[in-house]
Coordinates of N, CA and C in Angstrom, one line a residue:
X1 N -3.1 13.0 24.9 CA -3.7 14.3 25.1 C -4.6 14.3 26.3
X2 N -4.5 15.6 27.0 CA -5.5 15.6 27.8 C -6.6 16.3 28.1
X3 N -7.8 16.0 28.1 CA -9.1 16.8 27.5 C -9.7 17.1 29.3
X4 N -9.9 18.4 29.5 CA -10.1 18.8 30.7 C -11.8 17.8 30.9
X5 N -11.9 17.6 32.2 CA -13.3 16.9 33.0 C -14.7 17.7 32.4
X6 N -14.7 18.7 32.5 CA -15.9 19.8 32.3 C -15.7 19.7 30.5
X7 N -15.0 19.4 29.5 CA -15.2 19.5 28.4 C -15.6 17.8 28.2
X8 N -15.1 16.9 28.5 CA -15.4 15.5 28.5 C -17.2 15.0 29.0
X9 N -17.3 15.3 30.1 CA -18.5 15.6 30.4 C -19.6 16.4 29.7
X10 N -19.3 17.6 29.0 CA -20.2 18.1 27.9 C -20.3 17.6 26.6
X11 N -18.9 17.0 25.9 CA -19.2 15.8 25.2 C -19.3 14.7 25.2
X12 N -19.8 13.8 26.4 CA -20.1 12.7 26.8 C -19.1 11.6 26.4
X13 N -17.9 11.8 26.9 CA -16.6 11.5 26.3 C -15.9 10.8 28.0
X14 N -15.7 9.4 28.0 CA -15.0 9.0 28.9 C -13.7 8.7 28.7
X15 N -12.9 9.0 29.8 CA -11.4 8.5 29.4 C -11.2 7.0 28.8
X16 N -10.3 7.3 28.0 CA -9.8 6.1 27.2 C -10.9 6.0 26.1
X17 N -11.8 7.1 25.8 CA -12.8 7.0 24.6 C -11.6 8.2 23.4
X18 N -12.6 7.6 21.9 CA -11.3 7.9 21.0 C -12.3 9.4 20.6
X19 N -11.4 10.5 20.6 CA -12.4 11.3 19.6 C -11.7 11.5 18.7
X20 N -12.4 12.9 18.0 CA -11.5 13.1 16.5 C -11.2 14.6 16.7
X21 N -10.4 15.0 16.3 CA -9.7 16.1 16.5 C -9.5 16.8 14.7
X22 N -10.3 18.2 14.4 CA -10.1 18.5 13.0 C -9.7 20.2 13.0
X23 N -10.1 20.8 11.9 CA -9.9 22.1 11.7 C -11.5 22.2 10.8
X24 N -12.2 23.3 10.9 CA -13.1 23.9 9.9 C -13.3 24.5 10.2
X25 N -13.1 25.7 9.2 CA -13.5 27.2 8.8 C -12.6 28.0 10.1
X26 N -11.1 27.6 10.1 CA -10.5 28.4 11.2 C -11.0 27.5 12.5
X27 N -11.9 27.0 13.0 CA -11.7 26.5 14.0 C -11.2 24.8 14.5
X28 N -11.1 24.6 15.6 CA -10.3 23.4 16.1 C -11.8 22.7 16.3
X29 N -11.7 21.9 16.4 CA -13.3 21.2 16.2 C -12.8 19.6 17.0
X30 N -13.3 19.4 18.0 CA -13.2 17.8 18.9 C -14.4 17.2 19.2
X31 N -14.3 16.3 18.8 CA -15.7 15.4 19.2 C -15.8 13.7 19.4
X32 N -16.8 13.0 19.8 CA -16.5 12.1 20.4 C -16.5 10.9 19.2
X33 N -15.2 10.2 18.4 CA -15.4 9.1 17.7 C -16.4 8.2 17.5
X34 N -16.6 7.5 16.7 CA -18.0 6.9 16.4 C -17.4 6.2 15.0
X35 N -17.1 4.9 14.9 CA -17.1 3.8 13.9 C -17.9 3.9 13.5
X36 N -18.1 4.2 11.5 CA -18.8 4.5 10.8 C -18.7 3.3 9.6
X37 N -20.2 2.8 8.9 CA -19.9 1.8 8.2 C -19.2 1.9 6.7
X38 N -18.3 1.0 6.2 CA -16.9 1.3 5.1 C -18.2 1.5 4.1
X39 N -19.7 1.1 3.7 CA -20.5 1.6 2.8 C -21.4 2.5 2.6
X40 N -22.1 2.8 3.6 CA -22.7 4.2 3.7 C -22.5 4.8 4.6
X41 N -21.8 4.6 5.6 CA -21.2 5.7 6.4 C -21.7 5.8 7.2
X42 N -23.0 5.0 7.8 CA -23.7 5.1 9.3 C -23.2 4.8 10.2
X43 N -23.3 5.6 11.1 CA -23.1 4.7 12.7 C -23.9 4.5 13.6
X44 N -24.7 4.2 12.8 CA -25.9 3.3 13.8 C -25.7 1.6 13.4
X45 N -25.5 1.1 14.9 CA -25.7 -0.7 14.9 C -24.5 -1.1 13.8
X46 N -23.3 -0.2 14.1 CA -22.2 -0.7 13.4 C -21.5 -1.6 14.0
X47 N -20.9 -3.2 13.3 CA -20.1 -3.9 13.6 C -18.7 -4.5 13.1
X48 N -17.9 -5.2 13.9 CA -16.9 -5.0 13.4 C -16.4 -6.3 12.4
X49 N -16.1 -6.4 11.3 CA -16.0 -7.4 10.9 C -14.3 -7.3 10.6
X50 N -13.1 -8.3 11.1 CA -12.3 -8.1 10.6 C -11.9 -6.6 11.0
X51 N -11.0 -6.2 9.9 CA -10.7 -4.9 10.2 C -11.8 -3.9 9.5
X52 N -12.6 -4.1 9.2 CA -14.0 -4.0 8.5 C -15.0 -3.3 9.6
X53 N -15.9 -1.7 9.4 CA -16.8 -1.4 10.3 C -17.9 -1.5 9.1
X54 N -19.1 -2.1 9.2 CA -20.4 -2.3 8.3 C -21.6 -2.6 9.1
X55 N -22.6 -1.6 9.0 CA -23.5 -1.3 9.4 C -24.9 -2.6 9.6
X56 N -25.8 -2.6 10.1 CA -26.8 -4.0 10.4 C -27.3 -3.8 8.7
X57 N -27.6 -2.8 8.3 CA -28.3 -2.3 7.0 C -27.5 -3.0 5.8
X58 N -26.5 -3.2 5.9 CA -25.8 -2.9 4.9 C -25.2 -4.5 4.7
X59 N -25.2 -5.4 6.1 CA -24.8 -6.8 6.1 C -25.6 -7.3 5.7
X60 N -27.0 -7.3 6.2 CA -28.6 -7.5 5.4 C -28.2 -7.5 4.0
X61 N -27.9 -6.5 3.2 CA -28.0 -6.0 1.9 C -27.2 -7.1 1.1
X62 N -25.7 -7.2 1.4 CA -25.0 -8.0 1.2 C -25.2 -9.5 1.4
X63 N -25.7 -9.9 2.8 CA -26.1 -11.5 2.5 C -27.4 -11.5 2.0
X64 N -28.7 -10.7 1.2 CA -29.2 -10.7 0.0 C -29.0 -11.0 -0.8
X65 N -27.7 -10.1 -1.2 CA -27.3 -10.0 -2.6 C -26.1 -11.6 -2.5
X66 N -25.8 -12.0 -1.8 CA -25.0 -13.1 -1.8 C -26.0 -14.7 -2.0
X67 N -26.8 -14.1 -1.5 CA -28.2 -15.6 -1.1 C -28.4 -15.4 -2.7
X68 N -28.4 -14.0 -3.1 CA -29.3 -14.3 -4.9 C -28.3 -14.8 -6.0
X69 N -27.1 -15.0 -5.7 CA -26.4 -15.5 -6.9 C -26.1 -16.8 -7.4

């Protein structure tokens, strides 16, 4: 698909970047992708583990909860 320059540029969207393409409330809705973590859903300081996206918060949490058992 090809997303005109002047629309790419207002959503800070460069070629070969993934966005998401939806419908709400009647309208077409595009915007720029963003890997969100598989447990709460942030995308801030998300990494990739595997085929796995998990957030810095949430690996913290986990090797916690793994250090306590």
């Amino acid at each position: 698909m090809v997303i005109p320059k002047e629309f790419r540029d207002k959503l800070d969207i460069s070629e070969g970047d993934k966005v998401e393409i939806y419908i709400k409330n009647g309208r077409i809705i595009l915007k720029k992708f963003f890997y969100s973590c598989e447990f709460c859903g942030d995308i801030k300081d998300v990494t990739a583990y595997r085929d796995y996206y998990i957030c810095e918060d949430c690996v913290n949490d986990l090797s916690e909860r793994a250090n306590c058992s």
